[in-house]
CSV table of C-alpha atoms in Angstrom, one decimal:
chain,number,residue,atom,x,y,z
B,227,MET,CA,67.0,77.4,116.7
B,228,SER,CA,64.6,80.1,117.9
B,229,GLU,CA,62.3,82.5,115.7
B,230,SER,CA,63.7,85.3,117.4
B,231,ARG,CA,65.3,88.1,115.2
B,232,LEU,CA,67.5,89.3,118.1
B,233,VAL,CA,71.6,89.4,117.0
B,234,VAL,CA,73.1,90.3,120.1
B,235,ALA,CA,76.7,92.0,119.6
B,236,LEU,CA,79.1,90.8,122.5
B,237,ASP,CA,81.5,93.5,122.3
B,238,LEU,CA,83.5,92.4,124.9
B,239,THR,CA,87.3,92.0,125.6
B,240,ASP,CA,87.0,89.5,128.3
B,241,LYS,CA,86.6,86.2,126.8
B,242,ASP,CA,85.3,84.2,129.9
B,243,ARG,CA,82.4,86.8,130.0
B,244,ALA,CA,81.7,86.4,126.6
B,245,LEU,CA,81.3,82.6,126.6
B,246,GLU,CA,79.3,83.0,129.8
B,247,ILE,CA,76.5,85.2,128.1
B,248,ALA,CA,76.9,83.4,124.7
B,249,ARG,CA,75.6,79.9,126.7
B,250,SER,CA,73.1,81.5,128.7
B,251,ILE,CA,71.1,83.5,125.7
B,252,GLY,CA,72.5,81.5,123.0
B,253,ARG,CA,69.2,79.7,122.2
B,254,GLN,CA,66.9,82.4,122.5
B,255,VAL,CA,68.4,84.4,120.2
B,256,PHE,CA,68.7,84.3,116.3
B,257,ALA,CA,73.0,84.6,116.5
B,258,ILE,CA,75.6,86.0,118.6
B,259,LYS,CA,77.8,88.7,116.7
B,260,ILE,CA,81.5,89.0,117.6
B,261,ASN,CA,83.9,91.4,116.1
B,262,TRP,CA,87.8,92.0,116.4
B,263,PRO,CA,88.2,93.2,120.1
B,264,LEU,CA,87.3,90.0,121.5
B,265,VAL,CA,89.6,88.2,119.0
B,266,LEU,CA,92.5,90.4,120.1
B,267,ALA,CA,92.1,89.8,123.8
B,268,GLY,CA,91.5,85.9,123.1
B,269,SER,CA,92.1,84.3,119.7
B,270,GLY,CA,89.6,83.2,117.0
B,271,SER,CA,89.4,79.8,118.3
B,272,ILE,CA,86.3,82.1,120.3
B,273,ILE,CA,84.5,82.0,117.0
B,274,GLY,CA,84.4,77.8,117.3
B,275,GLU,CA,83.6,78.0,120.9
B,276,ILE,CA,80.6,80.4,120.5
B,277,ALA,CA,79.6,78.1,117.5
B,278,ARG,CA,78.7,75.3,119.8
B,279,VAL,CA,75.9,77.3,121.3
B,280,SER,CA,74.3,79.7,118.7
B,281,ARG,CA,75.0,80.9,115.5
B,282,VAL,CA,78.0,83.6,115.0
B,283,VAL,CA,78.2,86.7,113.0
B,284,CYS,CA,81.9,87.7,112.6
B,285,ASP,CA,81.9,91.2,112.3
B,286,PHE,CA,85.1,91.9,110.9
B,287,LYS,CA,84.1,95.0,108.9
B,288,ILE,CA,86.6,93.1,105.7
B,289,ALA,CA,88.4,96.0,104.1
B,290,ASP,CA,91.6,94.8,102.4
B,291,ILE,CA,93.5,93.4,99.6
B,292,PRO,CA,91.6,90.2,97.9
B,293,ASN,CA,94.3,87.9,99.3
B,294,THR,CA,94.0,89.1,102.8
B,295,ASN,CA,90.2,88.7,102.8
B,296,SER,CA,90.4,85.4,101.5
B,297,ILE,CA,92.2,84.2,104.6
B,298,ILE,CA,90.3,86.3,106.9
B,299,ALA,CA,86.8,84.5,105.3
B,300,LYS,CA,88.1,81.5,105.3
B,301,PHE,CA,89.0,81.3,108.8
B,302,ALA,CA,85.9,82.3,109.9
B,303,ARG,CA,84.2,79.6,107.9
B,304,ASP,CA,86.2,77.0,109.1
B,305,GLN,CA,85.6,77.6,112.7
B,306,GLY,CA,81.9,77.4,111.6
B,307,ALA,CA,80.5,81.1,111.8
B,308,TRP,CA,77.2,81.0,110.4
B,309,GLY,CA,77.8,84.9,108.5
B,310,ILE,CA,80.1,87.4,108.2
B,311,ILE,CA,80.5,91.1,107.9
B,312,SER,CA,82.4,92.9,105.0
B,313,HIS,CA,82.6,96.3,103.6
B,314,SER,CA,82.0,96.9,99.8
B,315,PHE,CA,83.8,100.2,99.2
B,316,THR,CA,87.2,98.5,98.7
B,317,GLY,CA,85.4,97.4,95.7
B,318,LEU,CA,84.0,94.2,93.6
B,319,GLU,CA,87.2,92.4,93.5
B,320,SER,CA,87.7,93.1,97.0
B,321,LEU,CA,84.1,91.8,98.3
B,322,ARG,CA,84.1,89.2,95.9
B,323,SER,CA,87.3,87.3,97.4
B,324,VAL,CA,85.3,87.4,100.5
B,325,VAL,CA,82.0,85.6,99.0
B,326,GLU,CA,84.3,83.1,97.1
B,327,ALA,CA,86.2,82.2,100.3
B,328,SER,CA,82.8,82.3,103.0
B,329,GLY,CA,81.4,79.1,101.2
B,330,ASP,CA,78.3,78.4,103.3
B,331,THR,CA,79.1,81.2,105.3
B,332,LYS,CA,76.9,83.9,104.9
B,333,VAL,CA,78.1,87.6,103.8
B,334,PHE,CA,76.5,90.5,104.6
B,335,SER,CA,77.9,93.6,102.8
B,336,VAL,CA,78.2,97.0,104.6
B,337,VAL,CA,76.5,99.8,102.4
B,338,ALA,CA,75.3,102.2,105.0
B,339,MET,CA,76.5,102.5,108.7
B,340,SER,CA,75.2,103.9,112.1
B,341,HIS,CA,78.1,106.1,113.3
B,342,PRO,CA,77.9,110.3,112.9
B,343,GLY,CA,79.9,111.1,109.9
B,344,SER,CA,79.3,107.7,107.6
B,345,ASP,CA,78.5,110.0,104.6
B,346,LEU,CA,80.8,109.1,102.2
B,347,ILE,CA,79.8,105.3,102.7
B,348,ASN,CA,75.8,106.0,103.7
B,349,ASP,CA,75.8,108.6,100.4
B,350,ASN,CA,77.3,105.8,98.0
B,351,TYR,CA,74.9,103.1,99.2
B,352,ARG,CA,73.2,102.5,95.5
B,353,LYS,CA,77.1,101.9,94.4
B,354,LEU,CA,77.8,99.6,97.2
B,355,MET,CA,74.6,97.8,96.5
B,356,ASP,CA,75.1,97.4,92.9
B,357,ILE,CA,78.9,96.2,93.8
B,358,SER,CA,77.6,94.0,96.3
B,359,GLU,CA,74.6,92.4,94.1
B,360,ARG,CA,77.7,91.4,91.5
B,361,ALA,CA,79.8,90.0,94.1
B,362,GLY,CA,77.1,87.9,95.1
B,363,VAL,CA,76.1,88.7,99.0
B,364,TYR,CA,73.5,86.8,101.2
B,365,GLY,CA,72.5,89.9,102.7
B,366,TYR,CA,73.1,93.8,104.1
B,367,ILE,CA,74.0,95.9,106.8
B,368,ALA,CA,71.6,99.1,107.2
B,369,PRO,CA,71.5,101.4,110.2
B,370,GLY,CA,68.9,100.8,112.6
B,371,ASN,CA,69.2,104.5,113.6
B,372,LYS,CA,68.9,105.9,110.2
B,373,LEU,CA,65.6,104.9,109.3
B,374,SER,CA,65.5,106.7,105.9
B,375,ASP,CA,68.6,104.9,104.6
B,376,LEU,CA,67.4,101.8,105.9
B,377,SER,CA,64.0,102.3,104.4
B,378,GLU,CA,65.6,103.0,101.0
B,379,ILE,CA,67.9,99.9,101.1
B,380,ARG,CA,65.0,97.8,101.7
B,381,LYS,CA,63.0,99.0,98.7
B,382,ARG,CA,66.1,97.9,96.3
B,383,THR,CA,66.5,94.5,97.8
B,384,LYS,CA,64.4,91.3,99.2
B,385,LYS,CA,67.6,89.9,100.6
B,386,THR,CA,68.1,89.7,104.3
B,387,ILE,CA,68.9,93.1,106.4
B,388,MET,CA,70.6,93.1,109.4
B,389,SER,CA,70.5,96.6,111.5
B,390,PRO,CA,72.9,97.8,113.9
B,391,GLY,CA,72.6,101.3,116.1
B,392,ILE,CA,69.9,99.8,118.3
B,393,GLY,CA,70.0,100.9,122.0
B,394,SER,CA,73.3,103.0,123.2
B,395,GLN,CA,73.3,104.1,119.4
B,396,GLY,CA,69.8,105.7,119.5
B,397,GLY,CA,67.6,103.4,117.2
B,398,ARG,CA,64.7,101.3,118.6
B,399,ALA,CA,64.2,97.7,117.5
B,400,SER,CA,60.6,97.7,117.0
B,401,ASP,CA,61.2,101.2,114.3
B,402,ALA,CA,63.9,99.0,112.7
B,403,ILE,CA,61.6,96.1,112.0
B,404,LYS,CA,59.2,98.5,110.7
B,405,ALA,CA,61.8,100.2,108.2
B,406,GLY,CA,62.9,97.0,106.8
B,407,ALA,CA,65.0,94.9,108.7
B,408,ASP,CA,64.8,91.2,109.2
B,409,LEU,CA,67.6,90.9,111.8
B,410,VAL,CA,68.1,93.6,114.7
B,411,ILE,CA,71.7,93.9,116.6
B,412,VAL,CA,71.7,95.0,120.0
B,413,GLY,CA,74.8,94.8,122.3
B,414,ARG,CA,75.3,97.1,125.5
B,415,SER,CA,71.7,97.2,126.8
B,416,ILE,CA,72.1,93.2,127.1
B,417,TYR,CA,75.6,92.4,127.5
B,418,GLU,CA,75.7,95.2,130.3
B,419,SER,CA,72.7,94.1,131.8
B,420,ALA,CA,72.5,92.4,135.2
B,421,ASP,CA,70.2,89.6,133.5
B,422,PRO,CA,71.2,89.3,129.8
B,423,VAL,CA,68.6,86.6,129.5
B,424,THR,CA,65.6,89.1,130.9
B,425,ALA,CA,67.1,91.8,128.8
B,426,ALA,CA,67.0,89.3,125.4
B,427,GLU,CA,63.6,88.4,126.2
B,428,ALA,CA,62.0,91.8,126.3
B,429,ILE,CA,63.9,92.6,123.1
B,430,ASN,CA,62.6,89.6,121.6
B,431,GLU,CA,59.1,90.3,122.4
B,432,GLU,CA,59.1,94.4,121.5
B,433,ILE,CA,60.5,92.9,118.0
B,434,ALA,CA,57.7,90.0,117.9
B,435,LYS,CA,55.1,92.9,118.1
B,436,ALA,CA,56.7,95.1,115.5
B,437,VAL,CA,56.6,92.1,113.5
B,438,GLU,CA,52.9,91.3,113.8
B,439,GLN,CA,52.0,94.9,113.1
B,440,ASN,CA,53.9,94.9,109.9
W,177,MET,CA,117.2,101.1,114.4
W,178,SER,CA,118.4,100.7,111.0
W,179,GLU,CA,118.2,103.4,108.4
W,180,SER,CA,116.2,100.7,106.2
W,181,ARG,CA,112.9,102.1,104.4
W,182,LEU,CA,111.8,98.5,104.2
W,183,VAL,CA,108.5,97.6,106.0
W,184,VAL,CA,108.4,93.6,105.9
W,185,ALA,CA,104.7,92.0,105.6
W,186,LEU,CA,104.1,89.1,107.6
W,187,ASP,CA,101.1,88.1,106.0
W,188,LEU,CA,101.3,84.5,107.6
W,189,THR,CA,99.1,82.5,109.5
W,190,ASP,CA,102.0,80.6,111.2
W,191,LYS,CA,102.5,82.2,114.2
W,192,ASP,CA,106.0,80.5,114.6
W,193,ARG,CA,107.4,81.1,111.5
W,194,ALA,CA,106.3,84.6,111.4
W,195,LEU,CA,108.3,85.2,115.0
W,196,GLU,CA,111.1,83.4,113.3
W,197,ILE,CA,111.5,85.8,110.8
W,198,ALA,CA,110.7,88.5,112.2
W,199,ARG,CA,113.8,88.0,114.9
W,200,SER,CA,116.1,87.0,111.9
W,201,ILE,CA,115.2,89.9,109.9
W,202,GLY,CA,114.1,92.7,112.6
W,203,ARG,CA,117.2,94.7,113.0
W,204,GLN,CA,117.9,95.0,109.3
W,205,VAL,CA,114.4,96.5,108.3
W,206,PHE,CA,112.2,99.6,109.5
W,207,ALA,CA,109.2,97.5,110.6
W,208,ILE,CA,107.2,94.6,110.4
W,209,LYS,CA,103.5,94.7,109.7
W,210,ILE,CA,101.3,92.0,110.3
W,211,ASN,CA,97.3,91.9,109.9
W,212,TRP,CA,94.1,90.1,111.2
W,213,PRO,CA,95.1,86.6,109.8
W,214,LEU,CA,98.1,86.5,112.1
W,215,VAL,CA,96.0,87.2,114.8
W,216,LEU,CA,93.2,85.1,114.1
W,217,ALA,CA,95.8,82.1,113.9
W,218,GLY,CA,97.4,83.0,117.3
W,219,SER,CA,96.3,85.8,119.4
W,220,GLY,CA,96.8,89.9,120.0
W,221,SER,CA,99.8,89.0,121.8
W,222,ILE,CA,102.0,88.3,118.8
W,223,ILE,CA,102.2,92.2,118.5
W,224,GLY,CA,104.1,92.3,121.5
W,225,GLU,CA,105.9,89.5,120.9
W,226,ILE,CA,107.6,91.2,117.7
W,227,ALA,CA,107.5,94.6,119.1
W,228,ARG,CA,110.7,93.0,121.2
W,229,VAL,CA,112.6,92.5,118.0
W,230,SER,CA,111.2,95.2,115.5
W,231,ARG,CA,108.7,98.3,115.4
W,232,VAL,CA,105.6,96.7,114.4
W,233,VAL,CA,102.8,97.9,112.3
W,234,CYS,CA,99.5,96.8,112.7
W,235,ASP,CA,97.7,96.5,109.5
W,236,PHE,CA,94.1,96.4,110.6
W,237,LYS,CA,92.3,98.5,108.3
W,238,ILE,CA,90.3,99.9,111.2
W,239,ALA,CA,86.8,100.8,109.3
W,240,ASP,CA,84.1,100.1,112.5
W,241,ILE,CA,82.0,102.7,114.6
W,242,PRO,CA,84.5,105.0,117.2
W,243,ASN,CA,83.4,102.6,120.0
W,244,THR,CA,85.0,99.6,118.3
W,245,ASN,CA,87.9,101.5,116.6
W,246,SER,CA,89.1,102.6,120.4
W,247,ILE,CA,89.2,99.3,121.6
W,248,ILE,CA,91.2,98.2,118.6
W,249,ALA,CA,93.8,101.0,118.7
W,250,LYS,CA,94.0,100.8,122.2
W,251,PHE,CA,94.9,97.1,122.1
W,252,ALA,CA,97.9,97.8,119.5
W,253,ARG,CA,99.3,100.7,121.7
W,254,ASP,CA,99.2,98.5,124.6
W,255,GLN,CA,101.1,95.9,123.0
W,256,GLY,CA,103.9,98.3,121.7
W,257,ALA,CA,102.8,98.7,118.3
W,258,TRP,CA,105.0,101.5,116.3
W,259,GLY,CA,101.8,102.1,114.0
W,260,ILE,CA,98.8,101.3,113.0
W,261,ILE,CA,96.6,101.4,109.6
W,262,SER,CA,93.0,102.6,109.5
W,263,HIS,CA,90.8,103.2,106.8
W,264,SER,CA,89.4,107.0,106.4
W,265,PHE,CA,86.4,105.9,103.9
W,266,THR,CA,84.2,105.7,107.2
W,267,GLY,CA,84.6,109.3,108.4
W,268,LEU,CA,86.0,111.8,110.4
W,269,GLU,CA,84.4,110.5,113.7
W,270,SER,CA,85.6,106.9,113.1
W,271,LEU,CA,89.2,107.8,112.1
W,272,ARG,CA,89.6,110.5,114.6
W,273,SER,CA,88.5,107.7,117.4
W,274,VAL,CA,91.5,105.8,116.1
W,275,VAL,CA,94.0,108.8,116.2
W,276,GLU,CA,92.4,109.6,119.9
W,277,ALA,CA,93.0,106.3,121.1
W,278,SER,CA,96.3,105.4,119.5
W,279,GLY,CA,98.3,107.8,122.0
W,280,ASP,CA,102.3,107.4,120.5
W,281,THR,CA,101.5,104.7,117.7
W,282,LYS,CA,101.3,106.3,114.9
W,283,VAL,CA,98.1,106.1,112.7
W,284,PHE,CA,98.3,105.8,108.7
W,285,SER,CA,95.4,106.2,106.8
W,286,VAL,CA,94.6,104.7,103.9
W,287,VAL,CA,93.8,107.1,101.2
W,288,ALA,CA,94.4,104.7,97.9
W,289,MET,CA,94.9,100.7,97.7
W,290,SER,CA,96.9,98.5,95.5
W,291,HIS,CA,94.3,96.2,94.4
W,292,PRO,CA,92.2,95.8,91.2
W,293,GLY,CA,88.8,97.6,91.6
W,294,SER,CA,89.6,100.2,94.6
W,295,ASP,CA,88.2,103.2,92.4
W,296,LEU,CA,85.7,104.2,94.9
W,297,ILE,CA,88.8,105.0,97.2
W,298,ASN,CA,91.1,105.8,95.1
W,299,ASP,CA,88.9,108.4,93.0
W,300,ASN,CA,87.7,109.6,96.4
W,301,TYR,CA,91.7,110.3,97.4
W,302,ARG,CA,91.2,114.0,97.9
W,303,LYS,CA,88.1,114.0,100.3
W,304,LEU,CA,89.9,111.0,102.2
W,305,MET,CA,93.2,113.2,102.8
W,306,ASP,CA,91.0,116.2,103.8
W,307,ILE,CA,88.9,113.8,106.4
W,308,SER,CA,92.6,112.5,107.5
W,309,GLU,CA,94.3,116.0,108.1
W,310,ARG,CA,91.3,116.7,110.3
W,311,ALA,CA,91.5,113.8,112.3
W,312,GLY,CA,95.0,114.5,112.8
W,313,VAL,CA,96.9,111.2,111.1
W,314,TYR,CA,100.6,110.9,111.1
W,315,GLY,CA,100.9,109.6,107.7
W,316,TYR,CA,99.4,107.8,104.4
W,317,ILE,CA,99.1,104.6,102.9
W,318,ALA,CA,99.3,105.3,99.2
W,319,PRO,CA,100.0,102.5,96.6
W,320,GLY,CA,103.4,101.4,95.2
W,321,ASN,CA,101.8,100.1,92.0
W,322,LYS,CA,99.8,102.7,90.8
W,323,LEU,CA,102.3,105.5,90.6
W,324,SER,CA,100.2,108.4,89.3
W,325,ASP,CA,98.1,107.9,92.6
W,326,LEU,CA,101.1,107.8,94.8
W,327,SER,CA,102.8,111.0,93.4
W,328,GLU,CA,99.4,112.9,93.1
W,329,ILE,CA,99.3,111.9,97.3
W,330,ARG,CA,102.8,113.0,97.2
W,331,LYS,CA,102.1,116.3,96.1
W,332,ARG,CA,99.5,117.2,98.6
W,333,THR,CA,101.4,116.1,101.9
W,334,LYS,CA,104.5,116.2,103.9
W,335,LYS,CA,103.6,113.5,105.8
W,336,THR,CA,105.1,110.1,106.0
W,337,ILE,CA,103.8,107.7,102.9
W,338,MET,CA,103.7,104.1,103.5
W,339,SER,CA,103.4,102.0,100.0
W,340,PRO,CA,102.2,98.3,99.8
W,341,GLY,CA,101.9,96.8,96.2
W,342,ILE,CA,105.4,95.9,95.7
W,343,GLY,CA,106.6,92.7,94.4
W,344,SER,CA,103.7,90.0,94.0
W,345,GLN,CA,101.2,92.9,93.5
W,346,GLY,CA,103.6,94.2,90.4
W,347,GLY,CA,105.1,97.3,92.3
W,348,ARG,CA,108.8,97.7,92.2
W,349,ALA,CA,110.5,99.3,95.4
W,350,SER,CA,112.9,101.9,93.6
W,351,ASP,CA,109.6,103.1,91.7
W,352,ALA,CA,107.6,103.7,94.9
W,353,ILE,CA,110.6,105.5,96.3
W,354,LYS,CA,111.0,107.9,93.2
W,355,ALA,CA,107.5,108.7,92.9
W,356,GLY,CA,107.4,109.5,96.8
W,357,ALA,CA,107.0,106.9,98.7
W,358,ASP,CA,108.9,107.2,102.5
W,359,LEU,CA,108.6,103.7,103.4
W,360,VAL,CA,107.8,100.7,100.8
W,361,ILE,CA,105.8,97.4,102.4
W,362,VAL,CA,107.3,93.6,100.8
W,363,GLY,CA,105.7,90.7,101.9
W,364,ARG,CA,105.7,87.5,99.6
W,365,SER,CA,109.0,87.9,98.0
W,366,ILE,CA,110.6,87.8,101.7
W,367,TYR,CA,108.6,85.6,103.5
W,368,GLU,CA,108.1,83.0,100.9
W,369,SER,CA,111.9,83.2,100.5
W,370,ALA,CA,114.6,80.4,101.1
W,371,ASP,CA,116.7,83.2,103.0
W,372,PRO,CA,114.6,86.2,104.2
W,373,VAL,CA,117.8,88.0,105.5
W,374,THR,CA,119.5,88.2,101.7
W,375,ALA,CA,116.4,88.7,100.2
W,376,ALA,CA,115.5,91.9,102.7
W,377,GLU,CA,119.0,93.3,102.2
W,378,ALA,CA,118.8,92.8,98.4
W,379,ILE,CA,115.4,95.2,98.6
W,380,ASN,CA,117.4,97.3,101.3
W,381,GLU,CA,120.1,98.3,98.6
W,382,GLU,CA,117.7,98.6,96.2
W,383,ILE,CA,115.7,101.2,98.2
W,384,ALA,CA,119.1,102.7,99.1
W,385,LYS,CA,120.0,103.4,95.4
W,386,ALA,CA,117.0,104.8,94.6
W,387,VAL,CA,117.0,107.5,97.7
W,388,GLU,CA,120.4,108.3,96.4
W,389,GLN,CA,119.0,109.2,92.8
W,390,ASN,CA,115.9,110.9,94.2
């Protein structure tokens, strides 16, 4: 697997196009992130298909009761997902059920979000990090386009931070790395590009420079 | 469609079993609720298949950025879902994107949950109801096994309240109705029963008695 720190979000509903891009960039990126729209359009087996060519992060923003959370997490684990994203505002029992069902699949908990109006979550990031530590998460999701939130969260943990909000949501990969992100999520700028391989390589280089300067 | 107030949660991962139960009870219940595990095991088209025999509520606990929320809500609407469940904790823009993409599909927002440890949500139910009213939701999700929360929420709205937490999570259908629920969600007690039709009818009768006494 490459030393890239780039996670490519395939926020697509065209399963064949998603698989085509995954196969073309799978070896040059850290992981490929998929979410519910792609599952709805195809089925849960897309996780396993992409897992053959790349690490897969299931961005399922899990936020239900423990029983349902466990079934979702177990499914992703059985399909070979490297990581899974869960909310933490639903509380300790809810998040712990995800961690317990995930086995080796790494659980990232959302403690701040990248979209406008996410104050109820972002203002509670300390409480959410406390819940997440008690649940035993592997790492955190913190917004790469809200750098003050990201650096506050960085100060409070040595765990892996994965940052969305780059590109179409206004953030820059290099800024997110400098503010403390370990992994950077980029979507439309790559999967909507005419040449995703070149687009991914350009971001890999931007990230590598920022890592050197850090 | 029947005058039942019962919503049956098919929290299954066996698509054929889910369809079999849906066909057998579809006409005697208000709606059938499905969630992510069933979609993961099959595909999004299960929504449309069940919509042929019953109203369908997509319990997707939507909690992502607006762009992703819109795609999920639009998919459910295009499949003929009667209702869809979204979180409100992710804020006004996030919830509004669900309402705007749902068209005629009715959006229920979660303002209190039924599982242990959901305090961060339940303690914020006033804020969440305010966000939900501004987003223009059709109704609310409030726990039928936490009757004081449910009746507080009832006092603050005339909109339709749908209540989970009945049966295996400890609540009783009749108590939830008396505390202000309009629709009651029951899952395992029906889909795990040897005779789901009879089990559903017994709960319909319990609910009807409670409605009369109200």
